[in-house]
CSV table of C-alpha atoms in Angstrom, one decimal:
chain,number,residue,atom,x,y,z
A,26,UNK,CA,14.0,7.0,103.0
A,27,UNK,CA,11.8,4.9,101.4
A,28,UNK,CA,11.8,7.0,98.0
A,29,UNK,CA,15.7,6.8,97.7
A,30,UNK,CA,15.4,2.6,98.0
A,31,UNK,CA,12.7,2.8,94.8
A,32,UNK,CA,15.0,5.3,92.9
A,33,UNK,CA,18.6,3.0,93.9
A,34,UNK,CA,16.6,0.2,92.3
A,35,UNK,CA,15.1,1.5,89.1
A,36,UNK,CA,18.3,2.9,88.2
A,37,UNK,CA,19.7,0.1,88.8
A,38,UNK,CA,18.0,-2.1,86.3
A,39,UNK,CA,18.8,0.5,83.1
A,40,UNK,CA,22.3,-1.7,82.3
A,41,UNK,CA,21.0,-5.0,81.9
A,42,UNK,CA,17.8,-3.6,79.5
A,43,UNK,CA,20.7,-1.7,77.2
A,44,UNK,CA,22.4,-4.8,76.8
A,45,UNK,CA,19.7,-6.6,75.5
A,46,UNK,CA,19.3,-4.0,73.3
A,47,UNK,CA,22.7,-4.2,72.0
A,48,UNK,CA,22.9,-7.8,71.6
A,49,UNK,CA,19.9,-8.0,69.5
A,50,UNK,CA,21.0,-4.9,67.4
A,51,UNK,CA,24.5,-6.7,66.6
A,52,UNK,CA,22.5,-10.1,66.0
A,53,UNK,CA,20.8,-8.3,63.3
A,54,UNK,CA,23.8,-6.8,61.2
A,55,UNK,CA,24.9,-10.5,61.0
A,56,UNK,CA,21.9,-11.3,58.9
A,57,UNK,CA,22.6,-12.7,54.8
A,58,UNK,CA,22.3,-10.6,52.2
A,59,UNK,CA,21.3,-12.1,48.8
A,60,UNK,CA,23.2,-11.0,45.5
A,61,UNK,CA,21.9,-11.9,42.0
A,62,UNK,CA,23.6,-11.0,38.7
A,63,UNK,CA,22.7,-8.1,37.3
A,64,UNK,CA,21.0,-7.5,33.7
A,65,UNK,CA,22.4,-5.8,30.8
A,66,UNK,CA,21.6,-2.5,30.7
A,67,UNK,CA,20.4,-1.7,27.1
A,68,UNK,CA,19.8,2.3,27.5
A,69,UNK,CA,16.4,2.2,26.8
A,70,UNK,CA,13.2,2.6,28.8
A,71,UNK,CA,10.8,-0.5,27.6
A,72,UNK,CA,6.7,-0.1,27.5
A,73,UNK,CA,3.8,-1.9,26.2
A,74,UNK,CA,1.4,-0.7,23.1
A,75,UNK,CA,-2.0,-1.9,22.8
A,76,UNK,CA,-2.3,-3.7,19.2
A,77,UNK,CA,-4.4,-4.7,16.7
A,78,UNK,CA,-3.6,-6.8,13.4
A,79,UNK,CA,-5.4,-6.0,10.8
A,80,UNK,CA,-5.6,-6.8,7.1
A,81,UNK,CA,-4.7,-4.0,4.1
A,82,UNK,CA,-7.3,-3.3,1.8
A,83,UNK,CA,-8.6,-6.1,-0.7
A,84,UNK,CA,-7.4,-6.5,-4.1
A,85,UNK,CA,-10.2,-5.9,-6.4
A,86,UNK,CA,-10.3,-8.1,-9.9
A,87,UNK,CA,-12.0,-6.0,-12.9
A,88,UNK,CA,-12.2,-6.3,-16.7
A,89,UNK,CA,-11.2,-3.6,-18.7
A,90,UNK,CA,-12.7,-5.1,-22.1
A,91,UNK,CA,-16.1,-6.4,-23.5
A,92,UNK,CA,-14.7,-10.4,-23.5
A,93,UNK,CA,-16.0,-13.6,-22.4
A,94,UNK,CA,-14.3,-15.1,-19.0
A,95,UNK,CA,-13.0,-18.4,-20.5
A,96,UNK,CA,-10.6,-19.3,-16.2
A,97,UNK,CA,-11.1,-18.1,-13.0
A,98,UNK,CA,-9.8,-19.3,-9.7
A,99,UNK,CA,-12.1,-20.5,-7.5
A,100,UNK,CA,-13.2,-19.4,-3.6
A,101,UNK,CA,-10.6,-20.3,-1.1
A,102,UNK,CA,-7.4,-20.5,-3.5
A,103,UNK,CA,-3.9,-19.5,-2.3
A,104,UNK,CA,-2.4,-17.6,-5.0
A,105,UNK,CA,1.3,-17.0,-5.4
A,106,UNK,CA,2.5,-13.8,-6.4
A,107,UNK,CA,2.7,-13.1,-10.4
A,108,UNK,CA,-0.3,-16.3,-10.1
A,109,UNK,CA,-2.8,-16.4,-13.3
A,110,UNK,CA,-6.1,-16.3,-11.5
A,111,UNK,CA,-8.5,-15.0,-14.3
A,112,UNK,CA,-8.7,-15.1,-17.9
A,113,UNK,CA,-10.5,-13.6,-20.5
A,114,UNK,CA,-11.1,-14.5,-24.3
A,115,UNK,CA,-9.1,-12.6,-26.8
A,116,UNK,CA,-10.4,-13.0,-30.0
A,117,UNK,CA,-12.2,-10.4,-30.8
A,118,UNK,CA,-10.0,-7.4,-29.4
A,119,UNK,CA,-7.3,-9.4,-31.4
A,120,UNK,CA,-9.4,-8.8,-34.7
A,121,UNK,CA,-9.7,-5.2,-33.6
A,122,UNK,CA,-6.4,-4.6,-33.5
A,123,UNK,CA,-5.4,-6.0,-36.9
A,124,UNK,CA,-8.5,-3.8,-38.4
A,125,UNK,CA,-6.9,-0.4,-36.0
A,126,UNK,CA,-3.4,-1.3,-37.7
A,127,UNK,CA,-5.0,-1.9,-41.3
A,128,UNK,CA,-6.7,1.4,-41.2
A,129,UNK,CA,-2.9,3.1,-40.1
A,130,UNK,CA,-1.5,1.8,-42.7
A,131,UNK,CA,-4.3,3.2,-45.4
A,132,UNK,CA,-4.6,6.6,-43.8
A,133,UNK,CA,-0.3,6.5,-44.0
A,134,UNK,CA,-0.5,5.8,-47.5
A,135,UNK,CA,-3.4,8.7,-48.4
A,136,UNK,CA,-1.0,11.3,-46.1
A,137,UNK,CA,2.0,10.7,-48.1
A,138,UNK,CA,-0.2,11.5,-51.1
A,139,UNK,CA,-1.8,14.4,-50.0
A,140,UNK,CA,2.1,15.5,-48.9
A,141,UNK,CA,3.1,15.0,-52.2
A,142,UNK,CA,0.6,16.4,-53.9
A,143,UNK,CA,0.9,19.2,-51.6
A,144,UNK,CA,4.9,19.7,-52.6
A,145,UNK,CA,4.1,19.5,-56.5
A,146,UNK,CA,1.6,22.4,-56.4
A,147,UNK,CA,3.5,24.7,-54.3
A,148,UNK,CA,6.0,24.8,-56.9
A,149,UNK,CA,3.8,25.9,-59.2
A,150,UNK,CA,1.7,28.8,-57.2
A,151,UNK,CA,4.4,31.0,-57.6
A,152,UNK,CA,4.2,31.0,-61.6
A,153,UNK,CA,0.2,31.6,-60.4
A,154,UNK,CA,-0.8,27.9,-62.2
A,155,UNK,CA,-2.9,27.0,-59.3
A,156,UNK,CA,-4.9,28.6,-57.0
A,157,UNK,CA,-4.5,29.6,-53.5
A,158,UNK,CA,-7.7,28.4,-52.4
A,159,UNK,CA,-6.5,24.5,-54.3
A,160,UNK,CA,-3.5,24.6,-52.1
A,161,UNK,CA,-5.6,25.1,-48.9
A,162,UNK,CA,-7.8,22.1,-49.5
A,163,UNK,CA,-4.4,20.2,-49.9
A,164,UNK,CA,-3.1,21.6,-46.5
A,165,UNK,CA,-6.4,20.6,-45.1
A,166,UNK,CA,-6.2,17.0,-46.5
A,167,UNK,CA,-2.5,16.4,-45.2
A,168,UNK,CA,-3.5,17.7,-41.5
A,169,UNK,CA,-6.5,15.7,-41.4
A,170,UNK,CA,-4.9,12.6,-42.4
A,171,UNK,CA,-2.1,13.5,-39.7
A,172,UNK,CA,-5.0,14.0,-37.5
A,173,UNK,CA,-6.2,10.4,-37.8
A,174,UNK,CA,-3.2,8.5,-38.1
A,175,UNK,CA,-2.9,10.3,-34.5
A,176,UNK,CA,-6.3,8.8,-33.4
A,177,UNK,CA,-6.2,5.7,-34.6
A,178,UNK,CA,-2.2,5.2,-33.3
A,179,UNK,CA,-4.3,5.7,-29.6
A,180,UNK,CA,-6.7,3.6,-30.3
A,181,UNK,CA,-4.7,1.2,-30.9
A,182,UNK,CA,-3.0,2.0,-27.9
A,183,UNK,CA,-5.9,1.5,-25.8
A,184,UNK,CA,-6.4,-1.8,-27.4
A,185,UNK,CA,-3.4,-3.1,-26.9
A,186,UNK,CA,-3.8,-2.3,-23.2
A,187,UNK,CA,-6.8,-4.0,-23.0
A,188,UNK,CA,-5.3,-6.7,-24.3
A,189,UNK,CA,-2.5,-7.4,-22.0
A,190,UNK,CA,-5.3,-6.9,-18.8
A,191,UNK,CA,-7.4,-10.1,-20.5
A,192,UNK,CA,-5.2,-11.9,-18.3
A,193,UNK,CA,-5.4,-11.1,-14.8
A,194,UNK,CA,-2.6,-11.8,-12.0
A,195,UNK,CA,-2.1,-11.6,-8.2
A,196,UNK,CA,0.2,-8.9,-7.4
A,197,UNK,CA,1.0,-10.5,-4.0
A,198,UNK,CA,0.7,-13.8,-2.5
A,199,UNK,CA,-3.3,-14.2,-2.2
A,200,UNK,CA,-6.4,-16.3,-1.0
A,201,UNK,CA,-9.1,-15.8,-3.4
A,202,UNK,CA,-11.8,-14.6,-1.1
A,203,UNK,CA,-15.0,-13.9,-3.8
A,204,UNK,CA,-15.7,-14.4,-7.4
A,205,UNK,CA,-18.4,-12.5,-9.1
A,206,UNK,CA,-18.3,-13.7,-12.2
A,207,UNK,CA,-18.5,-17.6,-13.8
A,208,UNK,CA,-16.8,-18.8,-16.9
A,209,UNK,CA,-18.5,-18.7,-19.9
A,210,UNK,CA,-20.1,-15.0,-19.6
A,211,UNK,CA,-19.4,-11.8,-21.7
A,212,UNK,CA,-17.8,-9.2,-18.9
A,213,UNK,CA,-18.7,-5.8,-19.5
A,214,UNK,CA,-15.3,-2.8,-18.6
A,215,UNK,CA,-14.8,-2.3,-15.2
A,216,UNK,CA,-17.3,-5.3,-14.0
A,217,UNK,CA,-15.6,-6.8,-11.0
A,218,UNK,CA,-14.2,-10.4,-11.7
A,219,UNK,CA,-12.9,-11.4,-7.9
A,220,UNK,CA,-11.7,-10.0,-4.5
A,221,UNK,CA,-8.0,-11.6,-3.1
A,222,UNK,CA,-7.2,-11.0,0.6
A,223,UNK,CA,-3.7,-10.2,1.0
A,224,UNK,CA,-1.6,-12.7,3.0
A,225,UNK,CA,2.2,-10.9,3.3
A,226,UNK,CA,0.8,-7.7,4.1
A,227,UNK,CA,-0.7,-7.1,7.4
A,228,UNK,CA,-0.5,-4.3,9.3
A,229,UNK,CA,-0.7,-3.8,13.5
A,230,UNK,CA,-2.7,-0.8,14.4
A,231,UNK,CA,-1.5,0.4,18.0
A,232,UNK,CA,-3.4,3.0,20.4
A,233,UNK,CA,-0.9,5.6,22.2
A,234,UNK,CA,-1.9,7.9,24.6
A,235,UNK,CA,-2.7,11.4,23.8
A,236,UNK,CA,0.2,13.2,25.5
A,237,UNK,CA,2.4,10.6,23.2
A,238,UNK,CA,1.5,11.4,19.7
A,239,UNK,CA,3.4,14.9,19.9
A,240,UNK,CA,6.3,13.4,20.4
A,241,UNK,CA,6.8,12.0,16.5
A,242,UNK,CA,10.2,12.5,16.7
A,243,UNK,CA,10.7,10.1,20.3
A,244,UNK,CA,8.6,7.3,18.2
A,245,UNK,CA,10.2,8.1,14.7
A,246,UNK,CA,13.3,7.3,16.9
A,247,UNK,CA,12.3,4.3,18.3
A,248,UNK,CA,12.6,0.8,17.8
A,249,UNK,CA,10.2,-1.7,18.1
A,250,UNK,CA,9.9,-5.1,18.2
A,251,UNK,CA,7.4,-8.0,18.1
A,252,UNK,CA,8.0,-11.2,19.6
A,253,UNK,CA,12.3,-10.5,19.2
A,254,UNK,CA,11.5,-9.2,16.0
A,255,UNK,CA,11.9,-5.6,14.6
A,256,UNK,CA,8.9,-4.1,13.1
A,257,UNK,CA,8.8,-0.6,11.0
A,258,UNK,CA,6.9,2.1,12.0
A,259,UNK,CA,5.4,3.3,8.7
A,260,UNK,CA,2.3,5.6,9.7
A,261,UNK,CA,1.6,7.9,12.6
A,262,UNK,CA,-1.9,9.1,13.2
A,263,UNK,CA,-4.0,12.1,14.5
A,264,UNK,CA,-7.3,10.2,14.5
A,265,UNK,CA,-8.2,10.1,18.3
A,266,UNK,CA,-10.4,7.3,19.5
A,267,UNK,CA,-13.6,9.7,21.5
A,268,UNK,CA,-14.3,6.3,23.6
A,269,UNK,CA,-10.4,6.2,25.0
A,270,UNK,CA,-9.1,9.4,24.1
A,271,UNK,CA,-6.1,7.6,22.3
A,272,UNK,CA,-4.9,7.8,19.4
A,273,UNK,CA,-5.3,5.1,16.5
A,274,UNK,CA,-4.0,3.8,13.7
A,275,UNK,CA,-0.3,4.3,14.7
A,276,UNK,CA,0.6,1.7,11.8
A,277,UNK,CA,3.6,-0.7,11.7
């Protein structure tokens, strides 16, 4: 009798317990939801390289003749592009030239000699009036004179080149970084004048991941951009860094 009484009365609290449960469950679905607009979806998956910027090689400043060094730009210059920053006296590779072009002009004269003579006694070897042996020291004449027309004609060449590299320009927009040299001293071929440091032409060395650099043609592909801006990818790299095991020098 007294069992039935407990089990009347727990079952007959169940209803109120359910609903509380359902009021709290529809206060719930009432809550705000918050919309934002969306973004533009540009088709592209987005990530992060880990750059460097570093500068190209220097541009070295040489002679290419025995001549004084009369100008020179000094440390710390910035240099246009096309810029005179180094010049060399040309007097005496001028003189050389006009002695070169002197000695063309008397080796053309003694060739159309030796042709000449050549011609006249040809003519007469058939009615046997001059030896063979005669004519072959003419032939020998005429091709040696030929021979050093030829030589001096690159000589002067060479001289001429020369010539035109007594004055020295920047190919790019520059900052004179060393000078090795002062006005006023004799420059021997190939001594180095100056170094210029490149300002337009920086490069950004980024490390990729190993299991990225087989993919050439997913980066080849790709676009990439630096501060908004689109960059080139010009080099790709197998050189793998041993500390990260990523690969370097992927160049843009």
């Amino acid at each position: 009798m007294r069992n039935s009484k407990i089990k009347k009365l727990f079952m007959g609290s169940i209803p109120p317990i359910l609903l509380i449960i359902g009021s709290n469950s529809l206060a719930n679905d009432s809550r705000t939801v918050l919309v934002e607009a969306a973004q533009p979806w540009e088709q592209a998956i987005r990530t992060k390289l880990f750059c460097s910027v570093s500068s190209p090689a220097l541009h070295q400043i040489s002679s290419h003749s025995d001549a004084e060094l009369i100008e020179i730009k000094p440390v710390g210059s910035i240099i246009k592009a096309g810029e005179l920053v180094a010049a060399q006296d040309d007097f005496y590779l001028s003189q050389q030239m006009k002695i070169i072009r002197t000695d063309i002009e008397l080796t053309q004269i003694q060739l159309n000699y030796a042709e000449e003579e050549l011609g006249r006694l040809e003519k007469l070897r058939s009615a046997d009036m001059v030896s063979q042996s005669h004519l072959n020291n003419l032939k020998l004449n005429v091709d040696t004179y030929q021979l050093t027309k030829q030589r001096l004609e690159q000589q002067l060449n060479t001289a001429e080149y020369r010539s035109k590299r007594l004055l020295h320009y920047a190919k790019t927009d520059s900052q004179v970084l060393s000078i090795e040299a002062n006005p006023g001293e004799n420059l021997n071929p190939g001594q180095r004048i100056m170094q210029l440091l490149p300002l337009t032409e920086n490069q950004i060395e980024c490390s990729l991941p190993e299991e990225h650099i087989n993919k050439e043609s997913l980066l080849s592909n790709s676009t990439f951009k630096i501060k908004e801006q689109d960059i080139e990818l010009r080099n790709i790299s197998h050189i793998v860094n041993p500390e990260t095991q990523k690969h370097r020098n992927t160049e843009l």
